PDB file of C-alpha atoms in Angstrom:
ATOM      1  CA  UNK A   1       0.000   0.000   0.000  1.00 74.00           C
ATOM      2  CA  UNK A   2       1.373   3.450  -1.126  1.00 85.00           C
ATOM      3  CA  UNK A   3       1.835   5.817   1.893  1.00 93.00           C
ATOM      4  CA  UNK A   4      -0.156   8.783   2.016  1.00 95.00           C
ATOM      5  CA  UNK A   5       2.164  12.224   2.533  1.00 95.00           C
ATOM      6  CA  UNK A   6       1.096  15.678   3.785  1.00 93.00           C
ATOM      7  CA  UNK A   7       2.640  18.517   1.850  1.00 94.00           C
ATOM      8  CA  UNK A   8       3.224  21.634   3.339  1.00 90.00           C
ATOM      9  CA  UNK A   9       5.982  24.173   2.512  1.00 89.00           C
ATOM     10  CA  UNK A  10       8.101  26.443   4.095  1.00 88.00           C
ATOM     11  CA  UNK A  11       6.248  29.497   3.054  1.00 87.00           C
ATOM     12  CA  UNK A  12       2.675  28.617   4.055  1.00 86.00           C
ATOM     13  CA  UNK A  13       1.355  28.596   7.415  1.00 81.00           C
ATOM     14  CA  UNK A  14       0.200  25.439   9.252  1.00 77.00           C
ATOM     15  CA  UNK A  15      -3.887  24.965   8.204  1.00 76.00           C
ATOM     16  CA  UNK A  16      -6.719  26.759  10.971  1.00 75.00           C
ATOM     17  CA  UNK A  17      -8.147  23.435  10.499  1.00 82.00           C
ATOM     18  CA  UNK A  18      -7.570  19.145  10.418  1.00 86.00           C
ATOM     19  CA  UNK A  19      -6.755  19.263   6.787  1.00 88.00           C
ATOM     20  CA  UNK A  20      -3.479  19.434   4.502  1.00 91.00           C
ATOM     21  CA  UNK A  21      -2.415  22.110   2.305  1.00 94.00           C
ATOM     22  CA  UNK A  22      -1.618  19.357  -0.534  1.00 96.00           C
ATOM     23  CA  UNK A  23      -1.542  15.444  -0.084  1.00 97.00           C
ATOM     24  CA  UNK A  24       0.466  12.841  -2.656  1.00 97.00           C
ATOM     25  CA  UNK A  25      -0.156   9.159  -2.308  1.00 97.00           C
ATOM     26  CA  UNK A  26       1.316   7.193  -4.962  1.00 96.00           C
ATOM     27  CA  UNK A  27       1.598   9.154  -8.357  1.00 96.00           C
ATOM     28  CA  UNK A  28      -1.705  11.484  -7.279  1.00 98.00           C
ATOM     29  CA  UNK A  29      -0.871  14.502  -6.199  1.00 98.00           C
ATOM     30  CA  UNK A  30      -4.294  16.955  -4.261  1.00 98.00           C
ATOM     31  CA  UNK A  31      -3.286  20.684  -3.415  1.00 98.00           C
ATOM     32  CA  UNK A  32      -5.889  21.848  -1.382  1.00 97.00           C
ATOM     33  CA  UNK A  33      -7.492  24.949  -2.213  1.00 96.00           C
ATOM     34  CA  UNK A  34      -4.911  28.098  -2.377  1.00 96.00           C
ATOM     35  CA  UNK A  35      -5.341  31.595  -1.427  1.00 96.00           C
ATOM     36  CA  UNK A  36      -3.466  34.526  -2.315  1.00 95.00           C
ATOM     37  CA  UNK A  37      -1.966  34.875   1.178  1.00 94.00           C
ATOM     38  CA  UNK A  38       1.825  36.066   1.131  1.00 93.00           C
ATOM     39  CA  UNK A  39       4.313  33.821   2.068  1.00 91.00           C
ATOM     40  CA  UNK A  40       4.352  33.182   6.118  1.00 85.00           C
ATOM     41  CA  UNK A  41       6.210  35.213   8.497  1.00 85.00           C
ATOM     42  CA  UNK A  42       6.719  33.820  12.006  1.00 81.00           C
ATOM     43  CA  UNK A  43       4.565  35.045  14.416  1.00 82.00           C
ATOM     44  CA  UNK A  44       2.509  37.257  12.164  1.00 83.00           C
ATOM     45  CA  UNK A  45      -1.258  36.269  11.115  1.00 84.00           C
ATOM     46  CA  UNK A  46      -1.520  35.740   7.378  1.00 87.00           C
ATOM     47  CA  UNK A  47      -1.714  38.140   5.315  1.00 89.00           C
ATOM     48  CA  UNK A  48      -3.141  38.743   1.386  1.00 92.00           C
ATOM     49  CA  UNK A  49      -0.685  40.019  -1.095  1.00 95.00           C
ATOM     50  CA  UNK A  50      -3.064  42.920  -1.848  1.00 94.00           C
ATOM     51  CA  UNK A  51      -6.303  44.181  -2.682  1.00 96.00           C
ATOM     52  CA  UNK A  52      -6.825  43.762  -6.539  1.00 97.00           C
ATOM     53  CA  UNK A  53      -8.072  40.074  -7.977  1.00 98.00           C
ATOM     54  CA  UNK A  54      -4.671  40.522 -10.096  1.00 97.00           C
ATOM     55  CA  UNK A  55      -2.579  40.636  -7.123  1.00 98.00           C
ATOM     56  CA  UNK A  56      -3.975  37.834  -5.108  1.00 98.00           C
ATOM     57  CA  UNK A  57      -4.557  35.361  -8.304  1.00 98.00           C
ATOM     58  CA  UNK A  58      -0.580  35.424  -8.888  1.00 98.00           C
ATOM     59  CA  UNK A  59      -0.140  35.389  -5.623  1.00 97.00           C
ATOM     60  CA  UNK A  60      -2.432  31.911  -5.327  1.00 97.00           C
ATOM     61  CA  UNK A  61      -0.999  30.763  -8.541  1.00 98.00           C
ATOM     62  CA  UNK A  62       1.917  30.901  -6.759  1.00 96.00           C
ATOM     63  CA  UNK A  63       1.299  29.090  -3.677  1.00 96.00           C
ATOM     64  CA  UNK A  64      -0.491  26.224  -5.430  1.00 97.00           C
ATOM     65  CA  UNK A  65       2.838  25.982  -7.280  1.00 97.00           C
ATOM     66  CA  UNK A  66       4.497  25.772  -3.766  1.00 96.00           C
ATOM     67  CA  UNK A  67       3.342  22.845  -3.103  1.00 97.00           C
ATOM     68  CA  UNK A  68       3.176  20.949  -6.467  1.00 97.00           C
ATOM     69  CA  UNK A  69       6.713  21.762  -6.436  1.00 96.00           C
ATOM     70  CA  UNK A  70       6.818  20.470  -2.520  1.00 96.00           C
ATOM     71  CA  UNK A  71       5.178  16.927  -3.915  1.00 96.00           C
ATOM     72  CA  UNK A  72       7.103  16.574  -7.010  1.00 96.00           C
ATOM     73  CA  UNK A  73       5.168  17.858  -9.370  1.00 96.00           C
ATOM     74  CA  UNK A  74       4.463  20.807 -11.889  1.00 95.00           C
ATOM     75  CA  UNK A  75       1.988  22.750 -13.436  1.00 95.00           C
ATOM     76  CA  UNK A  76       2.724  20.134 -16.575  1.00 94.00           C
ATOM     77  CA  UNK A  77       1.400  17.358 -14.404  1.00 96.00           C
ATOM     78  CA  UNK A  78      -1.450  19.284 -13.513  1.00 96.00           C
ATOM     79  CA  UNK A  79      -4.898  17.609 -14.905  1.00 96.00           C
ATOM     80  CA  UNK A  80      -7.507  19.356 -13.279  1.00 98.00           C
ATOM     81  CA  UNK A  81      -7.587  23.276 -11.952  1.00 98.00           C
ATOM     82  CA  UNK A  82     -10.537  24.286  -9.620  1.00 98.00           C
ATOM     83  CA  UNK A  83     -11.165  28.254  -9.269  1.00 98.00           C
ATOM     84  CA  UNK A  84     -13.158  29.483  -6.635  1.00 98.00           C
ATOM     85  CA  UNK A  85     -13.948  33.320  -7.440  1.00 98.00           C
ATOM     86  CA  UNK A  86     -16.179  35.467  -5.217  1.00 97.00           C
ATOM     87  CA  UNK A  87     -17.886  38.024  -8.283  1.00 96.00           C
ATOM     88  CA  UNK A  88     -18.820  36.810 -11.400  1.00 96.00           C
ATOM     89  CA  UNK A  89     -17.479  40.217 -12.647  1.00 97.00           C
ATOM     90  CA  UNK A  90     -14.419  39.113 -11.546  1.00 97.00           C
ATOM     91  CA  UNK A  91     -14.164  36.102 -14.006  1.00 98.00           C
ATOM     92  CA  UNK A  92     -12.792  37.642 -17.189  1.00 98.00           C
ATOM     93  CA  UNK A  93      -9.805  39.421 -15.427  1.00 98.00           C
ATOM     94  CA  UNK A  94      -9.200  36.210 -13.265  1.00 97.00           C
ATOM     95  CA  UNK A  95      -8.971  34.586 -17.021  1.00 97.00           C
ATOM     96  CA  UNK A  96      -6.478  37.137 -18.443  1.00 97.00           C
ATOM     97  CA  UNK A  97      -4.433  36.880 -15.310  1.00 97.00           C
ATOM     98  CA  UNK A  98      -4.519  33.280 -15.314  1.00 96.00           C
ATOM     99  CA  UNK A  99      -3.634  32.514 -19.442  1.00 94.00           C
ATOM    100  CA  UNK A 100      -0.641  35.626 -18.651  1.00 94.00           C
ATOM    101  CA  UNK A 101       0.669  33.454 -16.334  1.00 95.00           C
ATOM    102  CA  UNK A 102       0.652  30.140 -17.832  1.00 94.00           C
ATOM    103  CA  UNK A 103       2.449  31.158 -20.875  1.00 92.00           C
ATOM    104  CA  UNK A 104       4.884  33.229 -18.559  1.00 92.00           C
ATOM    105  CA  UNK A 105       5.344  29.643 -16.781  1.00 90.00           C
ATOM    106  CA  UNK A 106       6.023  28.311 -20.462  1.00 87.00           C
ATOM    107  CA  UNK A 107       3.065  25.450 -19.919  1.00 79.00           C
ATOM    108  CA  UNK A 108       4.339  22.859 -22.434  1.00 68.00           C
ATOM    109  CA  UNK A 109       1.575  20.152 -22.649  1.00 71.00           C
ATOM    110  CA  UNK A 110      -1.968  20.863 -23.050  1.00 86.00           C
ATOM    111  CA  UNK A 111      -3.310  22.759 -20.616  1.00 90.00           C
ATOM    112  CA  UNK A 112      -5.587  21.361 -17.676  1.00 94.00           C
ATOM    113  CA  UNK A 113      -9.116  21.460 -17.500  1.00 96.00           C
ATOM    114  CA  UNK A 114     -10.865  23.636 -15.193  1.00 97.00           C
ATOM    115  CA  UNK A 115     -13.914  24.237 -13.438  1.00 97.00           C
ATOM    116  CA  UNK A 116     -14.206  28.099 -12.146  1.00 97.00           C
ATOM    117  CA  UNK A 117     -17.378  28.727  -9.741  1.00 97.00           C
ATOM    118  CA  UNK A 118     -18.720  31.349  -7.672  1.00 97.00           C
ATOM    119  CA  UNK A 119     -18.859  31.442  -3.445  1.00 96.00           C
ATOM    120  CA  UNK A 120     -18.395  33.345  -0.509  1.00 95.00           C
ATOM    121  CA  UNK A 121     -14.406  33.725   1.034  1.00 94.00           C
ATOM    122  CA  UNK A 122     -13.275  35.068   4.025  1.00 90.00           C
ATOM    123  CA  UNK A 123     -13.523  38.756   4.439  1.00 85.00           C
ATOM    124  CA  UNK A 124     -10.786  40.466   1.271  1.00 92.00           C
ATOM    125  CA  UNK A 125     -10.072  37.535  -0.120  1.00 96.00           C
ATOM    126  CA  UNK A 126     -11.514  37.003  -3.582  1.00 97.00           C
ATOM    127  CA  UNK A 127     -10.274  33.635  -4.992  1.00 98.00           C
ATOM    128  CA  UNK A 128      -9.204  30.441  -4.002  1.00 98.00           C
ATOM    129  CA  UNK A 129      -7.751  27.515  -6.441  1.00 98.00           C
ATOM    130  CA  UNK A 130      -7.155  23.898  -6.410  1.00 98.00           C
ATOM    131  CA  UNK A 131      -5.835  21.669  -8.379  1.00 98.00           C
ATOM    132  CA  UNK A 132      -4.873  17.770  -9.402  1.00 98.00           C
ATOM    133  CA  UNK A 133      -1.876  16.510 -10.381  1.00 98.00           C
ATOM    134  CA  UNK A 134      -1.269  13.332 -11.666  1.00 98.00           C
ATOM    135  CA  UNK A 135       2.923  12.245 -12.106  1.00 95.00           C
ATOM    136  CA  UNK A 136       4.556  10.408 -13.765  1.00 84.00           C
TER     137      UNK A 136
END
């Protein structure tokens, strides 16, 4: 039986709750869903890395990378991409943001799929993403 391994980098925080920022058992790897908090300082609550829905998407971008990186993986072993906005008028800046960034990250094999949806975040924070990786 494949052992199940709780990812969580040096630059995020421990979770407020019984749950794992990202999670790789055999060649699956689950990153939780990401929000554009700043990397952790000791000591200090977290933090977003600003206001605008630019700022925080690289910002989650970023820490979902964290952690594929932290199992193994990267964004070219990612299959499936969950986005988690909280304004539908929001959704076609998140997507200019988002393709900017992929071709900045030079995303060699066809992209992932991805499911975007609309809920309520914690108080400033306007997106959250998830994602699936699958290496090997």
């Amino acid at each position: 039986m494949t052992e199940k391994i709780a990812l969580t980098p040096k630059t995020h925080t421990a979770p407020p709750a019984k749950f794992s920022h990202g999670v790789k058992k055999g060649n699956i790897l689950q990153v939780a869903g990401q929000v554009g908090f700043l990397p952790a300082v000791e000591g200090q609550s977290p933090t977003p890395a600003g206001p605008t829905l630019r700022e925080q998407t690289l910002q989650t971008l970023a820490n979902v990378k964290a952690i594929l990186e932290e199992g193994g993986a990267s964004w070219d072993d990612v299959m499936m991409i969950r986005v988690y906005l909280t304004d539908v008028a929001h959704f076609a800046e998140m997507n200019e943001v988002y393709d900017q960034y992929f071709r900045e990250q030079g995303l060699t094999q066809a992209p992932p799929a991805r499911t975007t949806v609309y809920v309520s975040l914690p108080k400033r924070l306007l997106i959250e993403i998830d994602a699936l990786a699958v290496l090997g």
